[in-house]
Amino acid sequence: MSASTGGGDDDDSPDLVCQLDCVQGMVDALSSVRWKRNQDAVIELSVHGIVLIVEESGCLQAKVYLKRELFISYDYGAEGRPRFGLSLGLLVDCLNIFSAPGNASVIEIQYPGPDMQLLLKSVGSPDSCLYAEIRTRIPDTISWDYHFEQAANTPLTFTVKSAILKEAIDDLDWPGSSIQIMMQPEPPVVTFRGEGHGDLQIEFPYYANTDLLIAFQCDRHISCRYKYKFLRATTSNFPSSVLKENRSSKVTIGRGGMLKIQHLVSVAKAVALNQYTDAQPSRIAYIEFFVKPEEDEIHS
Amino acid sequence: MKFKAFFTQDGMNLLDKRFLPALEKMGRICQVYLTPNHVMFLHGLYPEGGDGLQCVAQFGRDLLFRDYRISSQSDNQIAFAADVSLLHRALRSALTIHMQSQTDPNAAIQIKLVKKLPVGAQAPSPYLTFETKGLHAAVVQDVPISKPLSRADLLQLQSVLDSAQELPQTLVQVPDLSQLQSLVDRLKNVGDLLTVSITQYGDLHLQVSTSLVSVGSEFRKLRVLGVHVDPPAGHANLSASTRTQMAVQRGEALSVQLSMKHLVKSLQCHLAKPDCTFYGIAPQGACLTVIFQYFVPGTRVADKSISFYCRLPVLDQGSD
């Protein structure tokens, strides 16, 4: 069963036909929100680009924003914002087939196909063609469509190197289930604290090492707890490009303790990576994670 | 029953660098079939059926050996089973010693069939012995083999081999085996069953379908051996699946369903570094035949002294 909730599909023209010249970048971006093998995703199409949303247990949501500028062509024919569900694992596996060495050609993505499928095909070579038809379904209602709001006038936020954030979260695996994130203005420091099988505290002091926290904004003390497994999902599947390019991640604690973590993933061809990293911010996919706090306590 | 011969330099290199590595991937055990004119390494034929995939590597005797002497009561033919990795290990080890004594014009690796009494055993067992004489040492390695096949079994083996000789009507040359292997390695994540279609226009179409996804790859305008027809007008604008379906309906293509596992295994034959590879579907869709071709070194002329092919069993006739 499949469906499009968007309008404008009375004629035969598809809602979207777009072409991408860096499949590996798209695979990297989508893989970074694939924290388990079988995961359902919802894709939302718009004139601005493609958004992929995955959720778990009403507590963790991740979004991948693929802006239209990432594509070498982007023909959007729908009215409204068509949405459809599919298996994230299948989509990544299929895209991976296109990113095989020696298959560096441009791929075309079309939705919907004759039977509401998502169609992928390689273009450019008249004598060989690779294609995939992925069945879509009516998307589940997003049970927890949270609109992130800042906790106060001054956002509670810090920016840290993605690799350091990942390392810290990986280390917190040892104490286990529940992780407390604290921010305080005096002295300015971010603390991750895990209590479980043992205690582990990791501090990021703002002034002590300027390479550690790139930015820090906090006007009051705040402390929230998050389930480790959700926190881990936010960094566990970083593509290697994020670490190689020394990218940064922005962490914000919003109203009600909602945690927002933003990463940037390069969607540029490998040969042009350095050129694009700085000069062409449009070749970046934005990844956002929202983690709901554990309910017991929010201290501010 | 007697067999002994000396390896030629080409024979050693071919087996060590190309064929034994490929045969090791086909299965642990292979059948070695020696006739007065040919030497064959067989996998999945008779008497063990294996998992259905058949693989045959046949060499002209003079390519692999010199001073080739064979005699038996079964029309001077001998066949036995051996562990491929043991054969390879013995050959590699013999080669190492051989390399150390290359200045000696008499240095050579001899292979022969012997019977020896293993320690603690009551009856002698058959071995294939590799004898290397270096400058300072002679090394003998015994590779245990099965009891050679009886005359009746040999006849049976020959008849299975003969029945595998039927060539597909149309063979297409696949463009790049390593590229195909890389593609299939990724396709195998999608599903376990694969539909292979080959048209008389020179198109090869691979498709994996599950209830959720269908992934395929089409290679067009490939070199064709055998029956070749021109594609109908307007064909180029159709999708790969539609094109293939129409060709099957017109009787200008065959389509079969295979196990992905078999295709992946057969692609390991690229370790034998063939010069070109042809795919074809046997008449009535009996099997997918993969033929690896070798050229006479330095030419584009097919080397008739090497014949290497695989037959992949069909699970279901996809053309119905």
Coordinates of C-alpha atoms in Angstrom, one line a residue:
Chain A
M1 CA 0.0 0.0 0.0
S2 CA 1.3 3.4 -0.8
A3 CA 0.2 6.9 -0.9
S4 CA 1.1 10.5 -1.4
T5 CA -0.6 13.0 0.8
G6 CA 0.4 15.9 -1.5
G7 CA -1.9 17.4 -4.1
G8 CA -1.5 18.0 -7.7
D9 CA -1.1 14.4 -8.8
D10 CA -4.1 14.3 -11.2
D11 CA -1.8 14.6 -14.2
D12 CA 0.9 12.0 -15.0
S13 CA 3.9 14.2 -14.2
P14 CA 5.7 13.1 -11.1
D15 CA 5.9 15.2 -7.9
L16 CA 9.7 15.2 -8.1
V17 CA 12.4 14.4 -10.5
C18 CA 15.9 15.3 -9.3
Q19 CA 19.4 14.4 -10.2
L20 CA 22.3 14.0 -7.8
D21 CA 26.0 13.6 -8.7
C22 CA 27.3 12.5 -5.3
V23 CA 25.5 9.4 -4.1
Q24 CA 28.0 8.7 -1.5
G25 CA 27.3 12.0 0.2
M26 CA 23.6 11.2 0.4
V27 CA 24.4 7.7 1.7
D28 CA 26.6 9.3 4.4
A29 CA 23.9 11.8 5.4
L30 CA 21.2 9.1 5.6
S31 CA 23.4 6.6 7.3
S32 CA 24.1 9.1 10.1
V33 CA 20.4 8.7 11.3
R34 CA 20.4 4.9 10.8
W35 CA 20.9 3.7 14.3
K36 CA 19.4 0.2 13.8
R37 CA 19.1 -2.1 10.9
N38 CA 15.4 -2.0 10.3
Q39 CA 14.1 1.5 10.6
D40 CA 11.1 3.1 9.0
A41 CA 11.5 6.7 7.7
V42 CA 9.1 9.3 6.4
I43 CA 10.2 11.4 3.4
E44 CA 8.7 14.8 2.9
L45 CA 9.2 16.6 -0.4
S46 CA 8.9 20.3 -1.0
V47 CA 10.0 22.9 -3.4
H48 CA 12.9 23.6 -1.0
G49 CA 14.3 20.1 -0.9
I50 CA 13.8 16.6 0.7
V51 CA 13.5 16.0 4.4
L52 CA 13.8 12.5 5.8
I53 CA 12.5 11.9 9.3
V54 CA 13.1 8.9 11.6
E55 CA 11.8 8.4 15.1
E56 CA 12.1 6.0 17.9
S57 CA 9.8 5.4 20.9
G58 CA 8.4 8.9 20.8
C59 CA 11.7 10.1 22.5
L60 CA 14.1 10.5 19.6
Q61 CA 13.6 12.1 16.3
A62 CA 16.2 12.7 13.6
K63 CA 15.8 14.8 10.4
V64 CA 18.1 14.9 7.4
Y65 CA 17.7 18.0 5.3
L66 CA 18.7 17.7 1.7
K67 CA 18.3 21.1 0.2
R68 CA 17.5 21.5 -3.5
E69 CA 20.9 23.1 -4.0
L70 CA 22.5 19.7 -3.4
F71 CA 21.0 18.4 -6.5
I72 CA 22.2 19.2 -10.0
S73 CA 18.6 19.4 -11.1
Y74 CA 15.4 19.6 -9.0
D75 CA 12.1 19.6 -10.8
Y76 CA 9.3 19.9 -8.3
G77 CA 5.8 19.4 -9.7
A78 CA 3.6 18.9 -6.7
E79 CA 1.4 21.2 -4.8
G80 CA 1.8 21.0 -1.0
R81 CA 4.3 18.7 0.6
P82 CA 3.9 15.0 -0.5
R83 CA 4.9 12.6 2.2
F84 CA 5.6 8.9 2.0
G85 CA 7.0 6.2 4.2
L86 CA 9.7 3.7 3.3
S87 CA 12.4 1.5 4.9
L88 CA 15.5 3.6 5.6
G89 CA 17.7 0.5 5.5
L90 CA 16.5 -0.3 2.0
L91 CA 16.9 3.2 0.7
V92 CA 20.5 3.3 2.0
D93 CA 21.3 -0.2 0.7
C94 CA 19.9 0.8 -2.7
L95 CA 21.8 4.1 -2.8
N96 CA 24.9 2.2 -1.9
I97 CA 24.6 0.1 -5.0
F98 CA 24.7 3.3 -7.0
S99 CA 27.8 4.5 -5.2
A100 CA 29.9 1.4 -6.1
P101 CA 33.3 2.2 -7.4
G102 CA 33.1 2.5 -11.2
N103 CA 29.5 3.6 -10.9
A104 CA 30.2 7.3 -10.3
S105 CA 27.5 8.4 -12.7
V106 CA 24.7 10.8 -11.9
I107 CA 21.5 9.2 -10.4
E108 CA 18.0 10.3 -11.0
I109 CA 15.4 10.2 -8.2
Q110 CA 11.8 10.2 -9.1
Y111 CA 8.6 10.1 -7.0
P112 CA 6.1 8.6 -7.6
G113 CA 6.6 5.8 -10.0
P114 CA 3.7 4.1 -11.8
D115 CA 2.9 2.1 -8.6
M116 CA 3.8 5.0 -6.1
Q117 CA 7.4 3.7 -5.9
L118 CA 10.4 5.8 -5.3
L119 CA 12.5 5.3 -8.4
L120 CA 16.2 5.6 -8.6
K121 CA 18.2 5.1 -11.8
S122 CA 21.7 5.9 -13.1
V123 CA 21.8 8.2 -16.0
G124 CA 24.5 9.2 -18.4
S125 CA 25.6 5.9 -19.9
P126 CA 23.4 4.8 -22.8
D127 CA 24.6 1.2 -22.7
S128 CA 24.4 0.4 -19.0
C129 CA 21.8 1.3 -16.5
L130 CA 21.3 0.6 -12.8
Y131 CA 17.9 1.1 -11.3
A132 CA 15.9 0.5 -8.1
E133 CA 12.2 0.7 -7.4
I134 CA 11.4 1.0 -3.7
R135 CA 7.9 0.5 -2.6
T136 CA 6.5 3.3 -0.5
R137 CA 3.6 3.2 2.0
I138 CA 1.3 5.6 3.7
P139 CA 3.4 7.3 6.3
D140 CA 2.7 6.8 10.0
T141 CA 1.4 9.8 11.8
I142 CA 4.4 11.5 13.4
S143 CA 3.5 10.8 17.0
W144 CA 5.8 13.4 18.3
D145 CA 6.2 16.2 16.0
Y146 CA 7.9 18.5 18.4
H147 CA 8.5 22.1 17.5
F148 CA 11.7 22.9 19.3
E149 CA 11.6 26.2 21.2
Q150 CA 14.4 28.0 23.0
A151 CA 14.3 27.7 26.8
A152 CA 14.5 31.4 27.2
N153 CA 15.6 34.6 25.5
T154 CA 19.2 33.5 25.6
P155 CA 19.6 30.1 24.0
L156 CA 21.4 27.4 26.0
T157 CA 23.8 26.2 23.5
F158 CA 27.4 25.1 22.8
T159 CA 29.3 24.1 19.7
V160 CA 31.9 21.4 19.9
K161 CA 34.0 19.4 17.4
S162 CA 31.9 16.5 16.2
A163 CA 34.7 14.1 16.9
I164 CA 35.0 15.2 20.5
L165 CA 31.3 15.0 21.1
K166 CA 31.3 11.5 19.7
E167 CA 34.3 10.4 21.8
A168 CA 32.6 11.8 25.0
I169 CA 29.4 10.0 24.3
D170 CA 31.2 6.8 23.4
D171 CA 33.1 7.0 26.7
L172 CA 29.8 7.3 28.6
D173 CA 28.8 3.9 27.4
W174 CA 30.6 2.5 30.5
P175 CA 28.4 3.9 33.2
G176 CA 25.3 3.3 31.0
S177 CA 21.7 4.0 31.0
S178 CA 21.1 7.6 32.1
I179 CA 23.3 10.6 31.2
Q180 CA 23.0 14.0 32.8
I181 CA 24.0 17.1 30.7
M182 CA 24.7 20.2 32.8
M183 CA 25.5 23.7 31.6
Q184 CA 26.5 26.6 33.9
P185 CA 27.6 30.1 33.1
E186 CA 30.1 30.6 36.1
P187 CA 32.6 29.1 35.4
P188 CA 31.4 28.4 31.9
V189 CA 31.4 24.6 31.6
V190 CA 29.4 21.8 30.0
T191 CA 29.4 18.6 32.0
F192 CA 28.3 15.1 30.9
R193 CA 27.7 12.8 33.8
G194 CA 26.8 9.2 33.7
E195 CA 25.8 7.1 36.7
G196 CA 25.1 3.4 36.5
H197 CA 27.6 0.6 36.8
G198 CA 30.0 3.3 37.8
D199 CA 30.3 7.1 37.7
L200 CA 31.9 9.0 34.9
Q201 CA 32.0 12.8 34.5
I202 CA 33.3 14.5 31.4
E203 CA 33.8 18.3 31.5
F204 CA 34.2 20.7 28.7
P205 CA 35.4 24.0 30.3
Y206 CA 35.0 26.9 27.9
Y207 CA 38.0 29.0 28.8
A208 CA 40.4 26.2 29.5
N209 CA 40.8 25.0 26.0
T210 CA 39.5 27.1 23.1
D211 CA 39.7 24.1 20.8
L212 CA 37.2 22.2 22.9
L213 CA 34.2 24.4 22.9
I214 CA 34.0 26.6 19.9
A215 CA 31.0 28.5 21.1
F216 CA 29.2 28.6 24.4
Q217 CA 26.0 30.5 25.4
C218 CA 24.4 30.0 28.8
D219 CA 23.0 32.5 31.2
R220 CA 21.8 30.1 34.0
H221 CA 22.5 26.6 35.3
I222 CA 20.6 23.8 33.6
S223 CA 20.7 20.1 34.1
C224 CA 18.7 17.4 32.2
R225 CA 18.9 13.7 31.9
Y226 CA 18.7 11.7 28.8
K227 CA 18.6 8.0 28.0
Y228 CA 22.1 6.9 26.9
K229 CA 20.8 4.8 24.0
F230 CA 19.1 7.9 22.5
L231 CA 22.1 10.1 23.1
R232 CA 24.4 7.5 21.5
A233 CA 22.2 7.3 18.4
T234 CA 23.0 11.0 17.7
T235 CA 26.7 10.4 17.1
S236 CA 27.1 6.6 16.6
N237 CA 26.8 6.6 12.8
F238 CA 28.8 9.7 11.8
P239 CA 30.2 9.2 8.4
S240 CA 34.0 9.3 8.2
S241 CA 33.8 12.6 6.3
V242 CA 32.5 14.4 9.4
L243 CA 35.6 13.4 11.3
K244 CA 38.0 13.9 8.5
E245 CA 36.8 17.4 7.7
N246 CA 36.9 18.4 11.4
R247 CA 33.3 19.4 11.5
S248 CA 31.5 20.9 14.5
S249 CA 28.2 20.0 16.1
K250 CA 25.9 22.4 17.8
V251 CA 24.0 21.2 21.0
T252 CA 21.1 23.2 22.3
I253 CA 18.8 22.5 25.3
G254 CA 15.4 23.9 24.6
R255 CA 12.2 24.4 26.5
G256 CA 11.3 21.4 28.7
G257 CA 14.8 20.1 28.4
M258 CA 14.4 19.0 24.8
L259 CA 17.9 18.4 23.4
K260 CA 18.7 19.4 19.8
I261 CA 22.0 18.2 18.3
Q262 CA 22.9 19.5 14.8
H263 CA 25.6 18.1 12.5
L264 CA 26.8 18.9 9.1
V265 CA 27.6 16.2 6.5
S266 CA 29.4 17.0 3.3
V267 CA 27.5 16.0 0.1
A268 CA 30.2 16.8 -2.3
K269 CA 32.2 14.7 -4.7
A270 CA 35.4 13.4 -3.0
V271 CA 37.7 15.1 -5.5
A272 CA 36.1 18.4 -4.8
L273 CA 35.8 18.0 -1.1
N274 CA 38.2 20.7 0.1
Q275 CA 37.0 23.1 -2.4
Y276 CA 33.4 22.7 -1.3
T277 CA 34.0 22.4 2.4
D278 CA 34.6 26.1 2.8
A279 CA 33.6 27.7 -0.4
Q280 CA 30.2 26.0 -1.0
P281 CA 28.2 25.6 2.1
S282 CA 25.3 24.6 -0.1
R283 CA 26.9 21.2 -0.6
I284 CA 26.1 20.3 3.0
A285 CA 23.3 18.1 4.4
Y286 CA 22.0 19.3 7.7
I287 CA 21.2 16.6 10.3
E288 CA 19.2 17.3 13.4
F289 CA 18.5 15.1 16.3
F290 CA 15.9 15.8 19.0
V291 CA 16.1 13.9 22.2
K292 CA 13.4 14.1 24.8
P293 CA 14.6 14.3 28.4
E294 CA 13.9 11.6 31.0
E295 CA 10.8 12.7 32.9
D296 CA 12.0 12.7 36.4
E297 CA 13.9 16.0 36.6
I298 CA 14.7 19.2 34.9
H299 CA 16.7 21.6 37.1
S300 CA 17.2 25.1 36.0
Chain B
M1 CA 47.4 -47.4 -12.2
K2 CA 50.3 -45.0 -12.7
F3 CA 50.7 -41.3 -13.1
K4 CA 53.8 -39.0 -13.1
A5 CA 54.8 -35.8 -14.8
F6 CA 56.9 -32.7 -14.4
F7 CA 55.3 -29.3 -14.1
T8 CA 56.0 -26.8 -16.8
Q9 CA 56.8 -23.2 -15.8
D10 CA 53.5 -22.0 -17.3
G11 CA 51.7 -24.8 -15.6
M12 CA 53.0 -23.9 -12.2
N13 CA 52.2 -20.3 -12.7
L14 CA 48.7 -20.9 -14.0
L15 CA 47.8 -23.2 -11.2
D16 CA 49.5 -21.2 -8.4
K17 CA 48.5 -17.7 -9.4
R18 CA 45.2 -18.2 -11.2
F19 CA 43.3 -21.5 -11.0
L20 CA 43.9 -22.9 -7.6
P21 CA 43.0 -19.6 -5.9
A22 CA 39.7 -19.6 -7.9
L23 CA 39.0 -23.3 -7.3
E24 CA 39.6 -22.8 -3.6
K25 CA 36.7 -20.4 -3.5
M26 CA 34.4 -22.9 -5.3
G27 CA 34.7 -25.5 -2.5
R28 CA 37.1 -27.4 -0.3
I29 CA 37.2 -30.5 -2.4
C30 CA 37.7 -30.8 -6.1
Q31 CA 37.9 -33.8 -8.4
V32 CA 41.1 -34.1 -10.4
Y33 CA 40.5 -35.9 -13.6
L34 CA 43.5 -37.0 -15.7
T35 CA 43.2 -38.4 -19.2
P36 CA 46.0 -39.1 -21.7
N37 CA 45.5 -35.6 -23.3
H38 CA 43.8 -33.4 -20.7
V39 CA 44.0 -32.5 -17.0
M40 CA 40.8 -31.3 -15.4
F41 CA 39.8 -29.9 -12.1
L42 CA 36.1 -30.4 -11.5
H43 CA 33.8 -29.0 -8.8
G44 CA 30.2 -30.0 -8.2
L45 CA 30.0 -32.8 -10.9
Y46 CA 30.2 -36.5 -10.1
P47 CA 30.2 -38.2 -7.7
E48 CA 29.7 -35.3 -5.2
G49 CA 26.9 -33.0 -6.3
G50 CA 27.9 -30.1 -4.1
D51 CA 25.5 -27.2 -3.9
G52 CA 24.5 -27.4 -7.5
L53 CA 27.1 -25.1 -9.0
Q54 CA 29.4 -26.9 -11.4
C55 CA 32.8 -25.6 -12.3
V56 CA 35.2 -27.2 -14.8
A57 CA 38.8 -26.1 -15.5
Q58 CA 40.3 -28.2 -18.3
F59 CA 43.9 -27.9 -19.6
G60 CA 45.8 -29.5 -22.4
R61 CA 48.3 -31.8 -20.8
D62 CA 51.3 -30.1 -22.4
L63 CA 50.3 -26.8 -21.0
L64 CA 50.7 -28.0 -17.4
F65 CA 53.1 -30.9 -17.7
R66 CA 56.0 -32.4 -19.6
D67 CA 57.1 -36.0 -19.6
Y68 CA 53.4 -36.8 -18.8
R69 CA 52.9 -40.5 -18.2
I70 CA 49.6 -42.0 -17.3
S71 CA 48.3 -45.6 -17.4
S72 CA 45.3 -47.3 -15.9
Q73 CA 42.8 -50.0 -16.7
S74 CA 40.1 -47.4 -17.3
D75 CA 41.3 -46.3 -20.7
N76 CA 44.4 -44.7 -19.2
Q77 CA 42.2 -42.3 -17.2
I78 CA 42.4 -41.5 -13.5
A79 CA 40.2 -39.4 -11.3
F80 CA 40.3 -38.7 -7.6
A81 CA 39.2 -36.1 -5.1
A82 CA 41.6 -33.8 -3.3
D83 CA 41.6 -30.9 -0.9
V84 CA 42.2 -27.8 -3.1
S85 CA 43.9 -25.8 -0.4
L86 CA 46.3 -28.7 0.4
L87 CA 47.1 -29.0 -3.3
H88 CA 47.8 -25.3 -3.5
R89 CA 49.9 -25.3 -0.3
A90 CA 52.0 -28.2 -1.6
L91 CA 52.5 -26.5 -5.0
R92 CA 53.4 -23.1 -3.4
S93 CA 55.9 -24.8 -1.1
A94 CA 57.4 -26.8 -3.9
L95 CA 57.7 -23.5 -5.9
T96 CA 59.5 -21.8 -3.1
I97 CA 62.2 -24.5 -3.1
H98 CA 62.2 -24.5 -6.9
M99 CA 62.9 -20.8 -7.0
Q100 CA 66.0 -21.3 -4.8
S101 CA 67.5 -23.6 -7.3
Q102 CA 66.7 -21.9 -10.6
T103 CA 70.3 -21.9 -11.6
D104 CA 70.2 -25.7 -11.7
P105 CA 69.1 -26.8 -15.2
N106 CA 67.8 -30.1 -13.8
A107 CA 65.6 -28.5 -11.1
A108 CA 62.0 -29.4 -11.6
I109 CA 58.8 -30.3 -9.7
Q110 CA 57.6 -33.8 -10.3
I111 CA 54.1 -34.9 -9.4
K112 CA 53.1 -38.5 -9.1
L113 CA 50.5 -40.8 -7.7
V114 CA 51.7 -43.1 -5.0
K115 CA 50.4 -45.4 -2.3
K116 CA 51.9 -45.2 1.1
L117 CA 51.2 -46.7 4.5
P118 CA 50.3 -43.9 6.9
V119 CA 51.7 -44.2 10.4
G120 CA 49.5 -46.5 12.5
A121 CA 47.4 -47.5 9.5
Q122 CA 46.7 -51.1 8.4
A123 CA 46.3 -50.4 4.7
P124 CA 48.2 -48.1 2.3
S125 CA 46.5 -44.9 1.2
P126 CA 46.7 -43.0 -2.1
Y127 CA 48.7 -39.7 -2.2
L128 CA 49.6 -37.2 -4.8
T129 CA 53.3 -36.5 -4.2
F130 CA 55.1 -33.3 -5.1
E131 CA 58.9 -33.9 -5.4
T132 CA 61.2 -30.9 -5.6
K133 CA 64.9 -31.3 -6.1
G134 CA 66.8 -28.2 -5.2
L135 CA 70.6 -27.6 -5.1
H136 CA 71.0 -28.6 -1.5
A137 CA 67.8 -30.5 -0.7
A138 CA 65.0 -32.6 -2.1
V139 CA 61.6 -32.1 -0.6
V140 CA 58.8 -34.5 -0.9
Q141 CA 55.2 -33.5 0.0
D142 CA 52.4 -36.0 0.1
V143 CA 48.9 -34.7 -0.4
P144 CA 46.2 -37.2 0.6
I145 CA 43.7 -38.0 -2.0
S146 CA 40.6 -40.1 -2.3
K147 CA 40.6 -43.6 -3.6
P148 CA 40.6 -43.2 -7.4
L149 CA 37.2 -43.6 -9.1
S150 CA 36.3 -47.0 -10.5
R151 CA 35.9 -47.6 -14.2
A152 CA 32.1 -47.4 -13.8
D153 CA 32.4 -44.1 -11.9
L154 CA 34.7 -42.7 -14.5
L155 CA 32.3 -43.5 -17.3
Q156 CA 29.6 -41.8 -15.2
L157 CA 31.8 -38.8 -14.7
Q158 CA 32.6 -38.6 -18.4
S159 CA 28.9 -38.7 -19.3
V160 CA 28.1 -35.9 -16.8
L161 CA 30.9 -33.9 -18.4
D162 CA 29.6 -34.6 -21.9
S163 CA 26.1 -33.6 -20.9
A164 CA 27.5 -30.2 -19.7
Q165 CA 29.0 -29.5 -23.1
E166 CA 25.8 -28.1 -24.7
L167 CA 26.4 -24.4 -25.4
P168 CA 23.8 -21.7 -25.1
Q169 CA 22.5 -20.4 -28.4
T170 CA 23.4 -16.8 -27.5
L171 CA 26.4 -15.8 -25.4
V172 CA 27.1 -12.2 -24.4
Q173 CA 30.5 -10.9 -23.3
V174 CA 30.3 -9.2 -19.9
P175 CA 32.1 -5.9 -19.8
D176 CA 34.2 -6.0 -16.6
L177 CA 34.1 -9.0 -14.3
S178 CA 35.4 -7.1 -11.2
Q179 CA 32.8 -4.3 -11.8
L180 CA 30.2 -7.0 -12.0
Q181 CA 31.4 -8.5 -8.8
S182 CA 31.3 -5.2 -7.0
L183 CA 27.7 -4.7 -8.2
V184 CA 26.6 -8.2 -7.2
D185 CA 28.3 -7.8 -3.8
R186 CA 25.9 -4.9 -3.2
L187 CA 22.9 -6.5 -4.8
K188 CA 23.2 -9.5 -2.5
N189 CA 22.2 -7.2 0.4
V190 CA 18.9 -6.7 -1.3
G191 CA 17.7 -10.3 -1.8
D192 CA 18.7 -14.0 -2.2
L193 CA 17.2 -14.6 -5.6
L194 CA 18.3 -13.1 -8.8
T195 CA 16.7 -13.1 -12.3
V196 CA 19.2 -13.1 -15.1
S197 CA 18.0 -12.3 -18.6
I198 CA 20.0 -12.5 -21.8
T199 CA 18.6 -11.2 -25.1
Q200 CA 19.8 -11.9 -28.6
Y201 CA 20.3 -8.2 -29.0
G202 CA 23.3 -8.4 -26.7
D203 CA 21.6 -7.2 -23.5
L204 CA 22.3 -8.7 -20.0
H205 CA 19.8 -7.9 -17.3
L206 CA 20.2 -8.8 -13.7
Q207 CA 17.3 -8.1 -11.3
V208 CA 16.7 -8.8 -7.6
S209 CA 13.2 -8.4 -6.4
T210 CA 11.6 -8.6 -3.0
S211 CA 8.1 -7.5 -1.8
L212 CA 9.6 -4.1 -0.9
V213 CA 12.2 -3.4 -3.6
S214 CA 13.3 -4.3 -7.0
V215 CA 16.9 -3.5 -8.0
G216 CA 18.4 -4.2 -11.4
S217 CA 21.2 -3.5 -13.7
E218 CA 21.2 -3.7 -17.5
F219 CA 24.2 -3.9 -19.8
R220 CA 23.3 -3.3 -23.4
K221 CA 24.9 -3.8 -26.8
L222 CA 27.3 -6.4 -25.5
R223 CA 29.4 -8.5 -27.9
V224 CA 27.3 -11.5 -29.0
L225 CA 28.5 -15.0 -29.9
G226 CA 25.9 -17.3 -31.5
V227 CA 22.4 -16.2 -32.4
H228 CA 22.2 -12.4 -32.7
V229 CA 19.3 -10.3 -33.9
D230 CA 18.8 -6.5 -34.1
P231 CA 16.6 -5.0 -31.4
P232 CA 13.2 -3.8 -32.6
A233 CA 12.7 -0.1 -33.4
G234 CA 11.8 2.1 -30.4
H235 CA 13.2 -0.4 -28.0
A236 CA 15.7 2.1 -26.6
N237 CA 13.1 4.4 -25.0
L238 CA 11.6 1.6 -22.8
S239 CA 12.6 0.8 -19.3
A240 CA 15.0 -2.1 -18.8
S241 CA 12.3 -4.4 -17.3
T242 CA 9.9 -3.7 -20.1
R243 CA 12.5 -4.2 -22.8
T244 CA 13.5 -7.5 -21.3
Q245 CA 9.9 -8.7 -20.9
M246 CA 9.1 -7.9 -24.5
A247 CA 12.2 -9.7 -25.7
V248 CA 11.3 -12.8 -23.7
Q249 CA 7.7 -12.7 -25.2
R250 CA 9.2 -12.4 -28.7
G251 CA 11.3 -15.4 -28.1
E252 CA 14.5 -13.3 -28.5
A253 CA 15.6 -13.7 -24.9
L254 CA 15.8 -16.2 -22.1
S255 CA 15.3 -15.4 -18.4
V256 CA 16.2 -17.6 -15.5
Q257 CA 16.1 -17.3 -11.7
L258 CA 19.3 -18.2 -9.8
S259 CA 20.5 -18.2 -6.3
M260 CA 22.5 -15.1 -5.5
K261 CA 24.9 -17.3 -3.6
H262 CA 25.7 -19.2 -6.7
L263 CA 26.4 -16.1 -8.8
V264 CA 28.6 -14.6 -6.1
K265 CA 30.6 -17.9 -6.0
S266 CA 30.9 -18.1 -9.7
L267 CA 32.3 -14.5 -9.8
Q268 CA 35.1 -15.7 -7.6
C269 CA 36.4 -17.3 -10.8
H270 CA 37.8 -13.8 -11.7
L271 CA 40.7 -14.8 -9.5
A272 CA 41.7 -17.0 -12.4
K273 CA 42.1 -13.7 -14.4
P274 CA 40.3 -14.7 -17.6
D275 CA 40.8 -12.5 -20.6
C276 CA 37.1 -12.3 -21.3
T277 CA 33.9 -13.8 -19.9
F278 CA 30.7 -14.8 -21.6
Y279 CA 27.3 -15.4 -20.1
G280 CA 24.6 -17.5 -21.8
I281 CA 21.4 -19.4 -20.8
A282 CA 21.4 -23.0 -21.9
P283 CA 18.5 -24.2 -24.1
Q284 CA 15.1 -24.4 -22.3
G285 CA 16.6 -22.3 -19.5
A286 CA 18.4 -25.4 -18.1
C287 CA 21.2 -23.4 -16.5
L288 CA 23.3 -20.2 -16.7
T289 CA 26.6 -21.0 -18.3
V290 CA 29.6 -18.7 -17.7
I291 CA 32.5 -19.3 -20.0
F292 CA 35.9 -17.8 -19.3
Q293 CA 38.1 -17.3 -22.2
Y294 CA 41.9 -17.1 -22.3
F295 CA 44.0 -15.7 -25.1
V296 CA 47.3 -17.1 -26.4
P297 CA 49.7 -14.8 -24.6
G298 CA 50.4 -11.6 -26.6
T299 CA 47.6 -12.2 -29.0
R300 CA 43.8 -11.9 -29.2
V301 CA 43.5 -15.5 -30.3
A302 CA 41.6 -17.9 -28.0
D303 CA 43.8 -20.4 -26.2
K304 CA 42.3 -23.7 -27.0
S305 CA 44.4 -25.5 -24.4
I306 CA 42.4 -23.9 -21.6
S307 CA 38.7 -24.4 -21.1
F308 CA 37.2 -22.9 -18.0
Y309 CA 33.4 -22.6 -17.3
C310 CA 30.7 -22.7 -14.6
R311 CA 27.2 -23.9 -14.8
L312 CA 24.8 -22.3 -12.4
P313 CA 21.6 -24.2 -11.5
V314 CA 18.3 -22.6 -12.2
L315 CA 15.8 -22.3 -9.4
D316 CA 12.8 -21.5 -11.5
Q317 CA 12.2 -20.6 -15.1
G318 CA 11.6 -16.9 -14.9
S319 CA 10.5 -16.6 -18.5
D320 CA 7.1 -18.2 -17.9

